PDB file of C-alpha atoms in Angstrom:
ATOM      1  CA  MET A 239      83.425 144.028 119.294  1.00 86.00           C
ATOM      2  CA  LYS A 240      82.151 145.442 115.993  1.00 87.00           C
ATOM      3  CA  GLY A 241      85.703 145.684 114.625  1.00 89.00           C
ATOM      4  CA  LYS A 242      86.462 142.097 115.604  1.00 90.00           C
ATOM      5  CA  ILE A 243      83.324 140.814 113.882  1.00 91.00           C
ATOM      6  CA  ALA A 244      84.110 142.884 110.769  1.00 91.00           C
ATOM      7  CA  GLU A 245      87.587 141.320 110.720  1.00 91.00           C
ATOM      8  CA  GLN A 246      86.125 137.825 111.025  1.00 91.00           C
ATOM      9  CA  ILE A 247      83.684 138.559 108.195  1.00 92.00           C
ATOM     10  CA  GLN A 248      86.547 139.761 106.015  1.00 92.00           C
ATOM     11  CA  GLN A 249      88.555 136.599 106.766  1.00 90.00           C
ATOM     12  CA  LEU A 250      85.567 134.378 106.014  1.00 89.00           C
ATOM     13  CA  GLU A 251      84.943 136.177 102.728  1.00 90.00           C
ATOM     14  CA  ALA A 252      88.587 135.653 101.779  1.00 88.00           C
ATOM     15  CA  ASN A 253      88.259 131.945 102.640  1.00 85.00           C
ATOM     16  CA  ILE A 254      85.097 131.663 100.537  1.00 87.00           C
ATOM     17  CA  SER A 255      86.848 133.338  97.611  1.00 86.00           C
ATOM     18  CA  TYR A 256      89.808 130.950  97.913  1.00 84.00           C
ATOM     19  CA  LEU A 257      87.507 127.915  98.040  1.00 80.00           C
ATOM     20  CA  LYS A 258      85.587 129.113  94.978  1.00 79.00           C
ATOM     21  CA  GLU A 259      88.858 129.442  93.067  1.00 79.00           C
ATOM     22  CA  GLU A 260      89.870 125.928  94.162  1.00 72.00           C
ATOM     23  CA  MET A 261      86.496 124.565  93.033  1.00 68.00           C
ATOM     24  CA  GLN A 262      86.963 126.212  89.633  1.00 72.00           C
ATOM     25  CA  ILE A 263      90.439 124.734  89.318  1.00 65.00           C
ATOM     26  CA  MET A 264      89.123 121.291  90.143  1.00 62.00           C
ATOM     27  CA  ALA A 265      86.280 121.803  87.655  1.00 57.00           C
ATOM     28  CA  ASP A 266      88.885 122.624  85.013  1.00 63.00           C
ATOM     29  CA  GLY A 267      90.469 119.237  85.649  1.00 62.00           C
ATOM     30  CA  ILE A 268      93.816 120.247  87.118  1.00 64.00           C
ATOM     31  CA  GLY A 269      94.858 118.782  90.411  1.00 63.00           C
ATOM     32  CA  ALA A 270      98.001 117.843  92.262  1.00 64.00           C
ATOM     33  CA  ASP A 271      98.060 114.450  90.519  1.00 69.00           C
ATOM     34  CA  ASP A 272      97.441 115.801  86.993  1.00 69.00           C
ATOM     35  CA  PRO A 273      99.822 113.963  84.610  1.00 70.00           C
ATOM     36  CA  TYR A 274     100.430 117.068  82.467  1.00 70.00           C
ATOM     37  CA  LEU A 275     101.291 119.131  85.545  1.00 69.00           C
ATOM     38  CA  THR A 276     103.634 116.405  86.779  1.00 73.00           C
ATOM     39  CA  ALA A 277     105.421 116.243  83.396  1.00 70.00           C
ATOM     40  CA  PHE A 278     105.622 120.024  83.220  1.00 68.00           C
ATOM     41  CA  LEU A 279     107.130 120.281  86.715  1.00 72.00           C
ATOM     42  CA  LYS A 280     109.564 117.484  85.928  1.00 75.00           C
ATOM     43  CA  TYR A 281     111.095 119.630  83.175  1.00 71.00           C
ATOM     44  CA  LYS A 282     110.793 123.077  84.789  1.00 73.00           C
ATOM     45  CA  ASN A 283     114.535 123.789  85.097  1.00 77.00           C
ATOM     46  CA  ILE A 284     115.779 122.445  81.779  1.00 79.00           C
ATOM     47  CA  GLN A 285     119.402 123.361  81.148  1.00 82.00           C
ATOM     48  CA  SER A 286     119.648 121.593  77.789  1.00 85.00           C
ATOM     49  CA  LEU A 287     117.307 119.724  75.469  1.00 81.00           C
ATOM     50  CA  ASN A 288     117.542 116.034  74.792  1.00 87.00           C
ATOM     51  CA  ARG A 289     115.489 113.795  72.543  1.00 89.00           C
ATOM     52  CA  GLY A 290     113.259 112.556  75.387  1.00 85.00           C
ATOM     53  CA  ILE A 291     112.222 116.061  76.406  1.00 81.00           C
ATOM     54  CA  VAL A 292     111.538 117.110  72.829  1.00 84.00           C
ATOM     55  CA  VAL A 293     109.472 114.012  72.063  1.00 85.00           C
ATOM     56  CA  GLU A 294     107.403 114.400  75.228  1.00 80.00           C
ATOM     57  CA  LEU A 295     106.752 118.144  75.067  1.00 80.00           C
ATOM     58  CA  ILE A 296     106.956 119.278  71.413  1.00 85.00           C
ATOM     59  CA  LYS A 297     104.765 118.272  68.475  1.00 87.00           C
ATOM     60  CA  ALA A 298     106.509 120.310  65.741  1.00 91.00           C
ATOM     61  CA  VAL A 299     109.031 123.088  65.213  1.00 91.00           C
ATOM     62  CA  TRP A 300     108.492 125.407  62.273  1.00 92.00           C
ATOM     63  CA  VAL A 301     111.343 127.527  60.861  1.00 95.00           C
ATOM     64  CA  HIS A 302     109.942 130.279  58.640  1.00 93.00           C
ATOM     65  CA  GLU A 303     111.698 131.952  55.699  1.00 93.00           C
ATOM     66  CA  ASN A 304     112.316 135.109  57.725  1.00 94.00           C
ATOM     67  CA  GLY A 305     114.140 133.062  60.389  1.00 92.00           C
ATOM     68  CA  GLU A 306     111.273 133.161  62.857  1.00 94.00           C
ATOM     69  CA  ILE A 307     110.685 129.930  64.788  1.00 94.00           C
ATOM     70  CA  THR A 308     107.301 128.603  65.897  1.00 93.00           C
ATOM     71  CA  VAL A 309     107.063 125.742  68.381  1.00 90.00           C
ATOM     72  CA  ASP A 310     103.882 123.643  68.393  1.00 88.00           C
ATOM     73  CA  PHE A 311     103.659 122.018  71.815  1.00 81.00           C
ATOM     74  CA  ASN A 312     101.958 118.734  72.559  1.00 79.00           C
ATOM     75  CA  PHE A 313      98.884 119.397  74.661  1.00 72.00           C
ATOM     76  CA  ALA A 314      99.077 123.182  74.160  1.00 72.00           C
ATOM     77  CA  ASP A 315      95.671 123.747  75.808  1.00 75.00           C
ATOM     78  CA  GLU A 316      96.700 121.784  78.881  1.00 73.00           C
ATOM     79  CA  TYR A 317      99.989 123.681  78.899  1.00 70.00           C
ATOM     80  CA  GLN A 318      98.164 127.026  79.085  1.00 76.00           C
ATOM     81  CA  ARG A 319      95.819 125.722  81.806  1.00 73.00           C
ATOM     82  CA  ILE A 320      98.835 124.516  83.785  1.00 70.00           C
ATOM     83  CA  ILE A 321     100.602 127.889  83.396  1.00 73.00           C
ATOM     84  CA  ASP A 322      97.476 129.638  84.685  1.00 74.00           C
ATOM     85  CA  TYR A 323      97.217 127.104  87.516  1.00 70.00           C
ATOM     86  CA  ILE A 324     100.843 127.605  88.550  1.00 71.00           C
ATOM     87  CA  GLU A 325     100.526 131.387  88.484  1.00 74.00           C
ATOM     88  CA  ASN A 326      97.439 131.232  90.700  1.00 71.00           C
ATOM     89  CA  ASN A 327      98.576 128.479  93.081  1.00 67.00           C
ATOM     90  CA  HIS A 328     102.219 128.961  94.045  1.00 65.00           C
ATOM     91  CA  ASN A 329     101.681 127.425  97.486  1.00 61.00           C
ATOM     92  CA  ILE A 330     100.168 124.213  96.098  1.00 59.00           C
ATOM     93  CA  ILE A 331     102.957 123.848  93.516  1.00 54.00           C
ATOM     94  CA  THR A 332     105.565 124.030  96.294  1.00 58.00           C
ATOM     95  CA  VAL A 333     103.916 121.056  98.018  1.00 54.00           C
ATOM     96  CA  ILE A 334     103.738 119.074  94.749  1.00 53.00           C
ATOM     97  CA  GLU A 335     107.392 119.794  93.986  1.00 53.00           C
ATOM     98  CA  SER A 336     108.491 118.671  97.441  1.00 57.00           C
ATOM     99  CA  LYS A 337     106.671 115.367  96.938  1.00 55.00           C
ATOM    100  CA  ALA A 338     108.339 114.862  93.518  1.00 49.00           C
ATOM    101  CA  ILE A 339     111.832 115.281  94.969  1.00 46.00           C
TER     102      ILE A 339
END
């Protein structure tokens, strides 16, 4: 009996942790209907660039004298938040992707 209750407590603590993470994500403003997330997922498997993709996702491209290239993305902060969101929520992204297809 004690082992079963300990297992239930562990499961409940895991559920609480998951819900806290979800609350933080929602507080950060990213959800399944986030327009930046939708645009990002739309272009996730880019095989080649076209003007539309560049205009939507890139603000500027800098080519330095040493040949190094720097890309300044539109909405760079949102981009980083979305990357973090995707890394932490693979199961939710799968559902969003299936709806987009």
